[in-house]
Short mmCIF file of C-alpha atoms in Angstrom, two decimals:
data_model
loop_
_atom_site.label_atom_id
_atom_site.label_comp_id
_atom_site.label_asym_id
_atom_site.label_seq_id
_atom_site.Cartn_x
_atom_site.Cartn_y
_atom_site.Cartn_z
CA MET A 1 0.00 0.00 0.00
CA THR A 2 1.06 3.60 -0.66
CA ASP A 3 1.58 6.05 2.20
CA ILE A 4 -1.04 8.79 2.15
CA ILE A 5 0.39 10.54 5.23
CA THR A 6 4.01 10.82 6.28
CA LEU A 7 5.15 12.76 9.33
CA ASP A 8 8.90 13.07 9.01
CA ASP A 9 10.83 13.96 12.18
CA VAL A 10 8.09 16.38 13.29
CA SER A 11 8.57 18.52 16.38
CA VAL A 12 6.20 21.13 17.81
CA VAL A 13 7.49 23.65 20.34
CA PHE A 14 5.27 26.12 22.20
CA GLU A 15 6.46 29.24 23.97
CA SER A 16 4.89 29.68 27.40
CA ASP A 17 5.82 32.24 30.06
CA GLY A 18 9.20 32.78 28.52
CA ARG A 19 10.10 29.12 28.24
CA SER A 20 9.90 26.56 25.48
CA VAL A 21 7.70 23.48 25.82
CA GLU A 22 8.23 20.66 23.32
CA ALA A 23 4.77 19.12 22.83
CA VAL A 24 5.94 16.76 20.07
CA SER A 25 9.53 15.62 19.71
CA HIS A 26 10.97 14.16 16.50
CA ALA A 27 7.92 12.08 15.62
CA SER A 28 7.92 10.02 12.43
CA VAL A 29 4.86 8.13 11.20
CA HIS A 30 3.89 6.44 7.93
CA ILE A 31 0.15 5.94 7.40
CA GLU A 32 -1.04 3.82 4.50
CA GLU A 33 -3.94 4.83 2.30
CA GLY A 34 -7.18 3.18 3.37
CA GLU A 35 -6.12 2.07 6.84
CA ILE A 36 -7.33 3.03 10.31
CA PHE A 37 -4.32 4.30 12.23
CA GLY A 38 -4.46 4.92 15.95
CA ILE A 39 -2.45 7.19 18.22
CA VAL A 40 -2.74 6.25 21.88
CA GLY A 41 -1.25 7.41 25.13
CA PHE A 42 -2.09 8.85 28.49
CA SER A 43 -3.31 12.43 28.94
CA GLY A 44 -0.74 15.04 27.94
CA ALA A 45 1.25 12.67 25.73
CA GLY A 46 1.04 15.00 22.70
CA LYS A 47 -1.45 12.97 20.68
CA SER A 48 -3.76 15.82 19.67
CA THR A 49 -0.90 18.15 18.84
CA LEU A 50 0.66 15.56 16.56
CA VAL A 51 -2.58 14.83 14.70
CA ARG A 52 -3.30 18.53 14.25
CA THR A 53 -0.05 18.84 12.29
CA ILE A 54 -1.59 16.65 9.57
CA ASN A 55 -3.98 19.42 8.51
CA LEU A 56 -1.59 22.10 9.78
CA LEU A 57 -3.88 23.34 12.53
CA GLU A 58 -0.60 23.06 14.39
CA ARG A 59 2.35 23.95 12.21
CA PRO A 60 5.49 21.92 12.94
CA THR A 61 8.42 23.81 14.41
CA SER A 62 10.64 21.40 12.51
CA GLY A 63 10.20 18.35 10.31
CA ARG A 64 7.92 17.70 7.35
CA VAL A 65 4.27 16.85 6.76
CA VAL A 66 3.84 14.92 3.51
CA ILE A 67 0.39 14.19 2.06
CA ASP A 68 0.17 11.97 -1.01
CA GLY A 69 3.90 12.35 -1.59
CA ARG A 70 3.76 16.15 -1.50
CA ASP A 71 5.46 18.22 1.20
CA VAL A 72 2.67 20.48 2.50
CA THR A 73 4.45 21.87 5.56
CA ALA A 74 4.80 25.39 4.21
CA LEU A 75 1.37 25.73 2.55
CA ARG A 76 -0.54 28.97 3.11
CA GLY A 77 -3.65 30.70 1.84
CA THR A 78 -5.64 29.07 -0.94
CA ALA A 79 -3.37 26.03 -1.15
CA LEU A 80 -3.79 25.37 2.56
CA ARG A 81 -7.57 25.72 2.36
CA LYS A 82 -7.63 23.24 -0.52
CA LEU A 83 -5.57 20.77 1.53
CA ARG A 84 -7.91 21.07 4.50
CA SER A 85 -10.99 20.56 2.34
CA GLY A 86 -9.74 17.02 1.72
CA ILE A 87 -9.23 16.29 5.42
CA GLY A 88 -12.28 15.89 7.67
CA PHE A 89 -12.10 16.41 11.43
CA VAL A 90 -14.31 14.83 14.12
CA PHE A 91 -14.05 16.39 17.58
CA GLN A 92 -14.68 14.93 21.02
CA SER A 93 -17.14 17.71 21.87
CA PHE A 94 -19.07 17.43 18.55
CA ASN A 95 -18.62 21.18 17.76
CA LEU A 96 -22.15 21.59 16.44
CA ILE A 97 -23.93 24.94 16.35
CA ASP A 98 -26.86 24.69 18.74
CA ASN A 99 -29.21 27.25 17.23
CA VAL A 100 -29.34 25.78 13.73
CA THR A 101 -30.67 22.46 12.47
CA VAL A 102 -28.77 19.30 11.63
CA ALA A 103 -29.07 20.12 7.93
CA GLN A 104 -27.72 23.63 8.48
CA ASN A 105 -24.78 22.32 10.51
CA ILE A 106 -23.76 20.08 7.63
CA ALA A 107 -24.41 22.85 5.13
CA PHE A 108 -21.70 25.00 6.73
CA ALA A 109 -19.07 22.55 5.48
CA LEU A 110 -20.57 22.63 1.98
CA LYS A 111 -20.64 26.42 1.95
CA ALA A 112 -17.01 26.57 3.05
CA ALA A 113 -16.10 24.44 0.04
CA HIS A 114 -18.21 26.63 -2.28
CA VAL A 115 -20.57 23.80 -3.19
CA PRO A 116 -23.57 25.30 -5.06
CA LYS A 117 -26.58 25.69 -2.79
CA SER A 118 -28.73 23.78 -5.26
CA ARG A 119 -26.72 20.65 -4.42
CA HIS A 120 -26.83 21.01 -0.65
CA ARG A 121 -30.09 19.21 0.13
CA ALA A 122 -29.25 16.08 -1.87
CA ARG A 123 -25.77 15.82 -0.34
CA ILE A 124 -27.08 16.37 3.19
CA GLU A 125 -29.72 13.68 2.75
CA GLU A 126 -27.09 11.29 1.38
CA LEU A 127 -24.83 11.91 4.37
CA LEU A 128 -27.62 11.47 6.90
CA ARG A 129 -28.58 8.16 5.28
CA LEU A 130 -24.97 7.07 5.66
CA VAL A 131 -24.93 7.84 9.40
CA GLY A 132 -28.47 6.58 10.01
CA LEU A 133 -30.15 9.90 10.87
CA GLU A 134 -32.39 10.64 7.89
CA GLU A 135 -35.32 11.50 10.14
CA LYS A 136 -33.27 14.08 12.11
CA ILE A 137 -32.56 16.39 9.20
CA ASP A 138 -34.63 19.26 10.64
CA SER A 139 -33.86 18.58 14.31
CA TYR A 140 -31.65 20.78 16.49
CA PRO A 141 -28.56 19.44 18.29
CA SER A 142 -30.27 19.87 21.68
CA GLN A 143 -32.89 17.34 20.55
CA LEU A 144 -30.27 14.66 19.87
CA SER A 145 -28.45 12.18 22.07
CA GLY A 146 -24.67 12.31 22.37
CA GLY A 147 -24.26 9.48 19.90
CA GLN A 148 -26.58 11.14 17.40
CA ARG A 149 -24.69 14.42 17.68
CA GLN A 150 -21.44 12.62 16.99
CA ARG A 151 -23.02 11.01 13.92
CA VAL A 152 -23.94 14.49 12.68
CA SER A 153 -20.35 15.57 13.32
CA ILE A 154 -19.11 12.64 11.24
CA ALA A 155 -21.57 13.48 8.45
CA ARG A 156 -20.33 17.07 8.43
CA ALA A 157 -16.70 15.92 8.34
CA LEU A 158 -17.48 13.76 5.30
CA ALA A 159 -19.45 16.45 3.47
CA ASN A 160 -16.75 17.31 0.94
CA HIS A 161 -15.60 13.76 0.13
CA PRO A 162 -12.36 13.83 2.17
CA ARG A 163 -9.78 11.13 1.67
CA ILE A 164 -8.56 11.54 5.25
CA LEU A 165 -10.63 11.69 8.44
CA LEU A 166 -9.04 12.82 11.72
CA CYS A 167 -10.85 11.78 14.92
CA ASP A 168 -9.75 13.40 18.18
CA GLU A 169 -11.13 11.33 21.09
CA ALA A 170 -14.35 10.96 19.10
CA THR A 171 -15.85 8.39 21.48
CA SER A 172 -14.49 9.37 24.90
CA ALA A 173 -17.64 11.34 25.82
CA LEU A 174 -19.94 8.43 24.91
CA ASP A 175 -21.18 5.40 26.82
CA PRO A 176 -19.85 1.95 25.79
CA GLU A 177 -22.91 0.92 23.78
CA THR A 178 -22.97 4.20 21.85
CA THR A 179 -19.22 3.95 21.32
CA GLU A 180 -19.69 0.57 19.65
CA GLY A 181 -22.17 2.10 17.23
CA ILE A 182 -19.84 4.98 16.34
CA LEU A 183 -16.92 2.60 15.80
CA ALA A 184 -19.06 0.39 13.56
CA LEU A 185 -20.00 3.48 11.54
CA LEU A 186 -16.37 4.54 11.17
CA LYS A 187 -15.37 1.03 10.07
CA ARG A 188 -18.10 1.18 7.44
CA VAL A 189 -16.94 4.62 6.28
CA ASN A 190 -13.42 3.24 5.99
CA ALA A 191 -14.50 0.10 4.12
CA GLU A 192 -17.14 1.56 1.81
CA LEU A 193 -15.67 4.99 1.08
CA GLY A 194 -11.99 4.11 1.35
CA VAL A 195 -11.37 6.98 3.75
CA THR A 196 -8.10 6.81 5.69
CA ILE A 197 -8.84 7.37 9.38
CA VAL A 198 -6.41 8.67 12.00
CA PHE A 199 -7.92 8.21 15.45
CA ILE A 200 -6.63 9.56 18.77
CA THR A 201 -7.76 7.76 21.90
CA HIS A 202 -6.85 6.73 25.41
CA GLN A 203 -9.51 3.99 25.29
CA PHE A 204 -7.96 0.55 24.88
CA ASP A 205 -11.27 -0.95 23.75
CA VAL A 206 -11.33 1.48 20.81
CA ALA A 207 -7.78 0.59 19.84
CA LYS A 208 -8.38 -3.14 19.80
CA ALA A 209 -11.71 -2.77 17.99
CA ILE A 210 -10.72 -0.82 14.88
CA PHE A 211 -7.03 0.07 14.55
CA ASP A 212 -4.88 -1.57 11.89
CA HIS A 213 -1.68 0.10 13.10
CA VAL A 214 -0.98 2.09 16.23
CA ALA A 215 1.59 4.53 17.60
CA VAL A 216 2.07 4.92 21.35
CA MET A 217 3.08 8.36 22.63
CA GLU A 218 4.56 9.53 25.91
CA HIS A 219 5.79 13.06 26.68
CA GLY A 220 5.63 14.04 23.02
CA VAL A 221 7.65 11.07 21.81
CA ILE A 222 6.44 8.07 19.80
CA VAL A 223 7.81 5.26 21.93
CA GLU A 224 6.44 2.30 19.98
CA GLN A 225 4.49 1.63 16.79
CA GLY A 226 3.44 -1.24 14.56
CA THR A 227 0.40 -3.41 13.99
CA THR A 228 -2.06 -3.12 16.86
CA PHE A 229 -1.79 -6.82 17.63
CA ASP A 230 2.02 -6.81 17.71
CA VAL A 231 2.33 -3.62 19.76
CA PHE A 232 -0.13 -4.67 22.44
CA GLY A 233 0.62 -8.38 22.24
CA SER A 234 4.36 -7.90 22.83
CA PRO A 235 4.83 -4.44 24.34
CA HIS A 236 8.42 -3.27 24.77
CA HIS A 237 8.20 0.25 26.20
CA GLU A 238 7.06 0.82 29.78
CA THR A 239 4.26 3.14 28.63
CA THR A 240 2.84 0.49 26.31
CA ARG A 241 3.16 -2.07 29.07
CA ALA A 242 1.27 0.25 31.41
CA LEU A 243 -1.52 0.68 28.86
CA VAL A 244 -1.80 -3.06 28.35
CA GLU A 245 -1.66 -3.73 32.08
CA ARG A 246 -4.42 -1.23 32.73
CA TYR A 247 -6.81 -2.96 30.34
CA LEU A 248 -5.59 -6.55 30.11
CA GLY A 249 -4.08 -6.89 33.57
CA VAL A 250 -5.86 -8.62 36.41
CA ALA A 251 -6.39 -7.92 40.10
CA ILE A 252 -6.87 -10.66 42.68
CA PRO A 253 -9.01 -10.03 45.78
CA ARG A 254 -6.94 -10.17 48.95
CA ARG A 255 -9.43 -12.49 50.59
CA LEU A 256 -8.05 -15.29 48.40
CA VAL A 257 -4.55 -15.05 49.88
CA PRO A 258 -5.13 -17.27 52.93
CA GLN A 259 -6.64 -19.95 50.68
CA LEU A 260 -3.60 -20.23 48.43
CA PRO A 261 -1.25 -23.19 48.83
CA SER A 262 2.52 -22.85 48.64
CA GLY A 263 3.83 -22.42 45.14
CA ARG A 264 5.33 -20.12 42.54
CA LEU A 265 3.18 -17.31 41.22
CA ILE A 266 3.50 -16.69 37.47
CA GLU A 267 1.92 -14.10 35.19
CA LEU A 268 1.51 -15.32 31.61
CA ARG A 269 0.79 -13.09 28.62
CA TYR A 270 -0.27 -15.10 25.61
CA LYS A 271 -1.52 -14.25 22.14
CA ASP A 272 -2.98 -15.53 18.89
CA GLU A 273 -3.15 -19.31 18.56
CA GLY A 274 -1.51 -19.74 21.95
CA ALA A 275 -4.44 -17.99 23.57
CA LEU A 276 -6.76 -20.69 22.32
CA GLU A 277 -4.70 -23.71 23.25
CA PRO A 278 -5.64 -25.75 26.35
CA LEU A 279 -2.31 -24.65 27.85
CA ILE A 280 -2.90 -25.27 31.54
CA SER A 281 -4.45 -28.70 31.14
CA ASP A 282 -1.62 -29.77 28.80
CA VAL A 283 1.07 -28.79 31.30
CA SER A 284 -0.85 -30.31 34.22
CA ARG A 285 -1.20 -33.57 32.29
CA HIS A 286 2.51 -33.88 31.52
CA PHE A 287 4.05 -32.75 34.81
CA GLU A 288 3.48 -33.78 38.40
CA VAL A 289 2.18 -30.37 39.45
CA SER A 290 -1.04 -28.68 40.40
CA ILE A 291 -1.84 -25.30 38.84
CA ASN A 292 -4.22 -22.84 40.45
CA VAL A 293 -5.68 -20.40 37.94
CA LEU A 294 -6.16 -17.30 40.10
CA HIS A 295 -7.44 -14.98 37.43
CA GLY A 296 -7.30 -14.15 33.75
CA ASN A 297 -8.88 -12.42 30.81
CA VAL A 298 -8.73 -12.39 27.03
CA GLY A 299 -9.09 -9.48 24.63
CA TYR A 300 -9.61 -9.82 20.89
CA PHE A 301 -8.03 -7.66 18.20
CA GLY A 302 -10.27 -8.62 15.32
CA THR A 303 -9.97 -12.41 15.34
CA GLN A 304 -6.59 -12.41 17.12
CA ALA A 305 -6.53 -12.97 20.87
CA ILE A 306 -4.32 -11.56 23.61
CA GLY A 307 -4.78 -12.68 27.19
CA THR A 308 -3.33 -12.60 30.68
CA LEU A 309 -3.31 -15.40 33.25
CA ILE A 310 -2.06 -15.46 36.83
CA VAL A 311 -1.33 -19.00 37.95
CA LEU A 312 0.12 -20.61 41.06
CA VAL A 313 2.25 -23.67 40.26
CA SER A 314 2.63 -26.13 43.15
CA ALA A 315 4.39 -29.48 43.51
CA ARG A 316 2.44 -32.61 44.36
CA GLN A 317 5.46 -34.03 46.17
CA GLU A 318 7.91 -32.48 48.58
CA GLY A 319 11.63 -32.00 48.34
CA GLN A 320 14.04 -31.61 45.47
CA ARG A 321 11.98 -33.69 43.06
CA GLY A 322 8.97 -31.44 43.61
CA ALA A 323 11.01 -28.29 43.02
CA PHE A 324 12.47 -29.80 39.85
CA VAL A 325 9.11 -30.65 38.26
CA VAL A 326 7.67 -27.24 39.21
CA GLN A 327 10.57 -25.57 37.39
CA ALA A 328 10.08 -27.85 34.39
CA ALA A 329 6.37 -27.03 34.29
CA ILE A 330 7.08 -23.29 34.48
CA ASP A 331 9.65 -23.59 31.69
CA GLU A 332 7.04 -25.30 29.53
CA LEU A 333 4.41 -22.67 30.32
CA THR A 334 6.70 -19.75 29.54
CA SER A 335 7.95 -21.35 26.31
CA ARG A 336 4.41 -21.35 24.92
CA VAL A 337 3.39 -17.77 25.68
CA ALA A 338 4.41 -14.34 24.41
CA ASP A 339 5.65 -13.05 27.76
CA ALA A 340 5.93 -14.25 31.35
CA ARG A 341 7.22 -13.06 34.69
CA GLU A 342 7.48 -14.62 38.11
CA LEU A 343 5.69 -12.60 40.76
CA SER A 344 6.78 -14.58 43.80
CA VAL A 345 8.88 -17.58 44.72
CA ALA A 346 6.51 -18.62 47.50
CA LEU A 347 3.26 -17.62 49.12
CA ASN A 348 3.77 -18.97 52.63
CA ASP A 349 4.49 -16.11 55.02
CA ASP A 350 5.52 -13.15 52.89
CA ILE A 351 3.74 -11.89 49.79
CA GLY A 352 6.33 -9.29 48.80
CA ALA A 353 5.98 -5.95 47.03
CA SER A 354 5.97 -7.20 43.45
CA VAL A 355 3.19 -9.65 44.20
CA ASP A 356 1.25 -7.21 46.35
CA ALA A 357 0.76 -4.99 43.29
CA ILE A 358 -1.58 -7.50 41.68
CA PHE A 359 -3.76 -7.94 44.75
CA ALA A 360 -6.66 -5.63 45.42
CA ASP A 361 -9.10 -5.06 48.23
CA ASP A 362 -12.45 -6.63 47.45
CA ALA A 363 -14.10 -3.21 47.21
CA TYR A 364 -11.87 -2.23 44.31
CA GLY A 365 -10.40 -5.38 42.81
CA THR A 366 -11.77 -7.54 40.08
CA ARG A 367 -13.64 -10.43 41.63
CA PRO A 368 -12.55 -13.88 40.49
CA SER A 369 -14.50 -15.86 37.98
CA ALA A 370 -16.35 -18.97 39.10
CA HIS A 371 -13.28 -21.15 38.66
CA ALA A 372 -10.77 -18.80 40.33
CA ALA A 373 -8.52 -20.61 42.80
CA ASP A 374 -9.75 -24.04 41.65
CA ALA A 375 -6.73 -26.33 41.31
CA TYR A 376 -5.81 -27.86 38.00
CA ASP A 377 -4.72 -31.35 39.02
CA GLY A 378 -3.98 -33.79 36.25
CA ASP A 379 -6.88 -33.77 33.79
CA ALA A 380 -9.31 -32.05 36.15
CA HIS A 381 -11.04 -28.91 34.84
CA LYS A 382 -9.11 -29.02 31.58
CA GLU A 383 -12.09 -27.56 29.76
CA VAL A 384 -11.59 -24.11 31.31
CA LEU A 385 -8.94 -23.05 28.80
CA ALA A 386 -9.81 -25.54 26.09
#
């Protein structure tokens, strides 16, 4: 695929109270035509500033913005307006004008592009059919739900047949069910109209639902990028790990601690085919160990799975032989997953700081599923991960 957007070593520096603040630092991104590209990170990471350089709402202090192979960084006047007419923008806060109708809100975009008024009504009706709001053409924004207002915002952004659509936290003000509807609409816009979408979010569920590729930002720097599945399935940077841990990590209620037998506590991060294998039952069947599954979850990126498990591996026999088979079982577990770490050597008298981080008070922690703390012993319960 051909790159439609290239950000080449882009930096953005603001002057504030006599000092320079670098909001974006030497960021480089290649976005292919027709894909949905995500930019994620915690608040203040520089995501919005970076995306606003694409349509030059923020002009880079250094570096280049290349659209369709053309360096547009220095565009001004008529040339800049023409560039922006081909780039739609969807805002978190909808940015609709309250005292005019839905049709009139969309018409503003058509007027700005000098579309003849005689063509407005047909185009507005076409856009509202696309977003599923034909019956709201003469309604006012105050008469619409949040999801409906965002659909109008998307219709307005698409009014002039843009090839690129920028979405700045377009779902963060919406409830989960409404968010799903907006994401489904954007996927349809991408698939049916071929519009390249660049989407800023801090919502992990959005990232895994629609992004083809993703860049992770922290303090103005792109710290990691690649396919969404690869970046979140095998995170390398601490910021990416923190994002994954926040949404795919698990918390174990403290009330389970007294019930746990001695053993070695292991966190497993697994992905793709490995997430679907009956991993625990296989290892239990081949080694003389019991495995307590304390908690776990699985997230899907399209049809590809990424999951986290916390397991306690215990010997069935005492002494050196027991320790040996526990180590062998752990080696087998870790060889079949994307990532693993040991959280504790034992859970007898001292939990330890690294382990304590995954435990939570019942009032705040994630409660275990029905099979939490049930021992895998031989072939027992092998269906849980089958």
